[in-house]
GROMACS .gro file of N, CA and C in nm:
model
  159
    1UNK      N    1  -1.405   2.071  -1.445
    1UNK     CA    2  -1.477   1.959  -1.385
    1UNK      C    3  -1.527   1.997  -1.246
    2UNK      N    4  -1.437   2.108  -1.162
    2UNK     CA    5  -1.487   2.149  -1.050
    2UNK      C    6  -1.621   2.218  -1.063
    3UNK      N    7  -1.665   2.262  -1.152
    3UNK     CA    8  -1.783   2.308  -1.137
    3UNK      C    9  -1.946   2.207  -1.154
    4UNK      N   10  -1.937   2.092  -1.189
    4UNK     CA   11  -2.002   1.966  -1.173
    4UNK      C   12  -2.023   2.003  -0.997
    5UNK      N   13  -1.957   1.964  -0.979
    5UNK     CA   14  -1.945   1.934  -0.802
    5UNK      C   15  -2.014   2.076  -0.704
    6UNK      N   16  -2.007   2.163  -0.771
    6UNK     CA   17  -2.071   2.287  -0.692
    6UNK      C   18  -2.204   2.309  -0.671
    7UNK      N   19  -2.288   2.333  -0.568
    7UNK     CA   20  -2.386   2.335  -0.544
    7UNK      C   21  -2.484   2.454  -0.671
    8UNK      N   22  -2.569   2.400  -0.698
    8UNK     CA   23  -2.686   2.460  -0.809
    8UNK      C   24  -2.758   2.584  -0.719
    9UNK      N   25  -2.787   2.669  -0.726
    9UNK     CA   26  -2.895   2.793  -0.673
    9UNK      C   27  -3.033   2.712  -0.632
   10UNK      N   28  -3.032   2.673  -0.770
   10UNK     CA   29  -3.258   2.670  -0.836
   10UNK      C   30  -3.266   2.620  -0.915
   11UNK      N   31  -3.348   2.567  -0.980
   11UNK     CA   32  -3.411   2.515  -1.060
   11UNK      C   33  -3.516   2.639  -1.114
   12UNK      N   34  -3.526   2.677  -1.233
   12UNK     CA   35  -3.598   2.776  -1.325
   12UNK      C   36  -3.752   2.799  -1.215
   13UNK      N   37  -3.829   2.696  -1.101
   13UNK     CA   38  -3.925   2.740  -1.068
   13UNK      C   39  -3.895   2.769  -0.892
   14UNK      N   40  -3.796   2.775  -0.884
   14UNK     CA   41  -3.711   2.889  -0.766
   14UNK      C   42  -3.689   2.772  -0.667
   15UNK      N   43  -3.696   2.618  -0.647
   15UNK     CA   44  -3.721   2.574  -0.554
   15UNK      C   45  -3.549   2.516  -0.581
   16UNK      N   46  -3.509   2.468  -0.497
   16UNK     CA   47  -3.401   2.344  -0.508
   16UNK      C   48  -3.393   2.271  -0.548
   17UNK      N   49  -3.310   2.154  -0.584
   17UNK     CA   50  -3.320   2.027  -0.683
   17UNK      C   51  -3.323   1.931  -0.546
   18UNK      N   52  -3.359   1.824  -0.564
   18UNK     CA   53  -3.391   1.748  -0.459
   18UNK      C   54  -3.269   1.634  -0.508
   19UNK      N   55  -3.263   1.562  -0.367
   19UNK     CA   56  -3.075   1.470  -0.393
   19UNK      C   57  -3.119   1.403  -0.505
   20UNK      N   58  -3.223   1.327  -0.506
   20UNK     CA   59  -3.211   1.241  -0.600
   20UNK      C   60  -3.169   1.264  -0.772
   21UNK      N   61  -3.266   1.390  -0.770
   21UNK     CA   62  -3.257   1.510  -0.888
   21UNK      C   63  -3.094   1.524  -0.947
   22UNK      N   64  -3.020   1.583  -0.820
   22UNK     CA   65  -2.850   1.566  -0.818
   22UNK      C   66  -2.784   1.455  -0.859
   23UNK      N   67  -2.835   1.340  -0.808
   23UNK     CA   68  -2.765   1.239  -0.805
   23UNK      C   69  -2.809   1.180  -0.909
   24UNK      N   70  -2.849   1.173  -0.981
   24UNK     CA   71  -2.951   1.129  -1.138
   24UNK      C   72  -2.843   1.187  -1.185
   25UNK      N   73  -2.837   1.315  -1.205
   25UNK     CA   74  -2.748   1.400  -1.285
   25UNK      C   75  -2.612   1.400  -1.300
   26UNK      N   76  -2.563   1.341  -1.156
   26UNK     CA   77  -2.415   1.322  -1.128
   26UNK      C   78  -2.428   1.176  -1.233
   27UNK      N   79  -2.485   1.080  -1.207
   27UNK     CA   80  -2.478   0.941  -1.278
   27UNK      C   81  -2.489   0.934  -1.403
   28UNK      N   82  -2.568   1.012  -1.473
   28UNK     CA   83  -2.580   1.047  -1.640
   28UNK      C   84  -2.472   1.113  -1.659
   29UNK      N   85  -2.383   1.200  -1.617
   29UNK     CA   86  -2.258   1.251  -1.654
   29UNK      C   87  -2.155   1.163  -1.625
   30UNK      N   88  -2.115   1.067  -1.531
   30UNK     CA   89  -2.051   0.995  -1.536
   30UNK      C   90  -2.036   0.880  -1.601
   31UNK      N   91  -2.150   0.821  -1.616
   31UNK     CA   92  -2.211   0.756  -1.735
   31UNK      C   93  -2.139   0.736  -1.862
   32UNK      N   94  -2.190   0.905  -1.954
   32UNK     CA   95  -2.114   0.972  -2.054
   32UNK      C   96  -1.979   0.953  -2.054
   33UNK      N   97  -1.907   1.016  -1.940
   33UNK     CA   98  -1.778   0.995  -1.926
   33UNK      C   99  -1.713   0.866  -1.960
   34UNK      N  100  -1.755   0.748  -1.883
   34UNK     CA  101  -1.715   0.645  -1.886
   34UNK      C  102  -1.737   0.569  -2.019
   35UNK      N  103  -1.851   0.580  -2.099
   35UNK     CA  104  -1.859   0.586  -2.233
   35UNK      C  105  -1.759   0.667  -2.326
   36UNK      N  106  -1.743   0.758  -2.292
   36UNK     CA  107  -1.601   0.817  -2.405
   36UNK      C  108  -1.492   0.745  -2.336
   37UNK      N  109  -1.455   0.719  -2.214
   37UNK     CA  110  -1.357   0.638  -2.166
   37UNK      C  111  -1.366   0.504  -2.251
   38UNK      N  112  -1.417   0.479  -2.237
   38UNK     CA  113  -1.432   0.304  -2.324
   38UNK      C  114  -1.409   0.324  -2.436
   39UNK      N  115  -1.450   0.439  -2.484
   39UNK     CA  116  -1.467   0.439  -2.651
   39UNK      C  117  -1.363   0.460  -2.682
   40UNK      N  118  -1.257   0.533  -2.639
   40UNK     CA  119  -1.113   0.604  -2.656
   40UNK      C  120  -1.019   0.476  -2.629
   41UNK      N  121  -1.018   0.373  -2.506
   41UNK     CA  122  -0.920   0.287  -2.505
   41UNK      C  123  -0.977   0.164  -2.557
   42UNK      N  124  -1.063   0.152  -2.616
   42UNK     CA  125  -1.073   0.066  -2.709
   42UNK      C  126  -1.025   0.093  -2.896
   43UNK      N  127  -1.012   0.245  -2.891
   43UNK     CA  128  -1.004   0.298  -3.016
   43UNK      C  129  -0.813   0.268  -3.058
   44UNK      N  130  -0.776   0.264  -2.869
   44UNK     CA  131  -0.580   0.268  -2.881
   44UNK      C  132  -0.561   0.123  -2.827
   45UNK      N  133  -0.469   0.039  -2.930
   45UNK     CA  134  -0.407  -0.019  -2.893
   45UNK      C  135  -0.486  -0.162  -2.906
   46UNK      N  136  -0.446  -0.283  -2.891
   46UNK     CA  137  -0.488  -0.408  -2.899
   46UNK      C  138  -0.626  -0.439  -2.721
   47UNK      N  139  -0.682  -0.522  -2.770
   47UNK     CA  140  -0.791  -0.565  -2.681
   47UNK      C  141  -0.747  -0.652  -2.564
   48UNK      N  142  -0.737  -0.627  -2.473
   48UNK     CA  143  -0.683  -0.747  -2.333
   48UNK      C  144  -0.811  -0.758  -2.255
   49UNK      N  145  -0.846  -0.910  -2.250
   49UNK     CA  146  -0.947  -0.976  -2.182
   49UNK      C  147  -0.871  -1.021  -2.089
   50UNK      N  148  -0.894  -0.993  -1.946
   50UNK     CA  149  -0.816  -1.110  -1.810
   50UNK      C  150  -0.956  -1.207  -1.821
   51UNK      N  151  -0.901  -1.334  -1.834
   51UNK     CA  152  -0.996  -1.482  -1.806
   51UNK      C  153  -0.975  -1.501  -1.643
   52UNK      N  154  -1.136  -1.499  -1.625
   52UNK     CA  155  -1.145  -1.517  -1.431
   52UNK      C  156  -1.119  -1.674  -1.429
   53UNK      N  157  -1.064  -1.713  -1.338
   53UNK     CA  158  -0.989  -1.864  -1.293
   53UNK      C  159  -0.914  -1.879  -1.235
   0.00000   0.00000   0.00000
């Protein structure tokens, strides 16, 4: 997972990725993540809703 976090060289046309570029990328992988997260503890165990009140 440490290697997510490490700075990129280039981009294939030699320039840098620009933050936003990064940060797009960081959010679509976490994204994912949090989607197999959901998908996995919903797959174990019974469903708990907390009711706000």
């Amino acid at each position: 997972m440490s290697e997510e976090f490490a700075p990129q060289p280039a981009t294939g046309a030699g320039q840098p990725k620009g933050l936003l570029q990064q940060m797009e990328e960081l959010m679509a992988a976490l994204n994912a993540d949090l989607s197999a997260l959901d998908a996995d503890l919903q797959s174990t165990g019974p469903q708990r809703q907390d009711e706000a009140g």
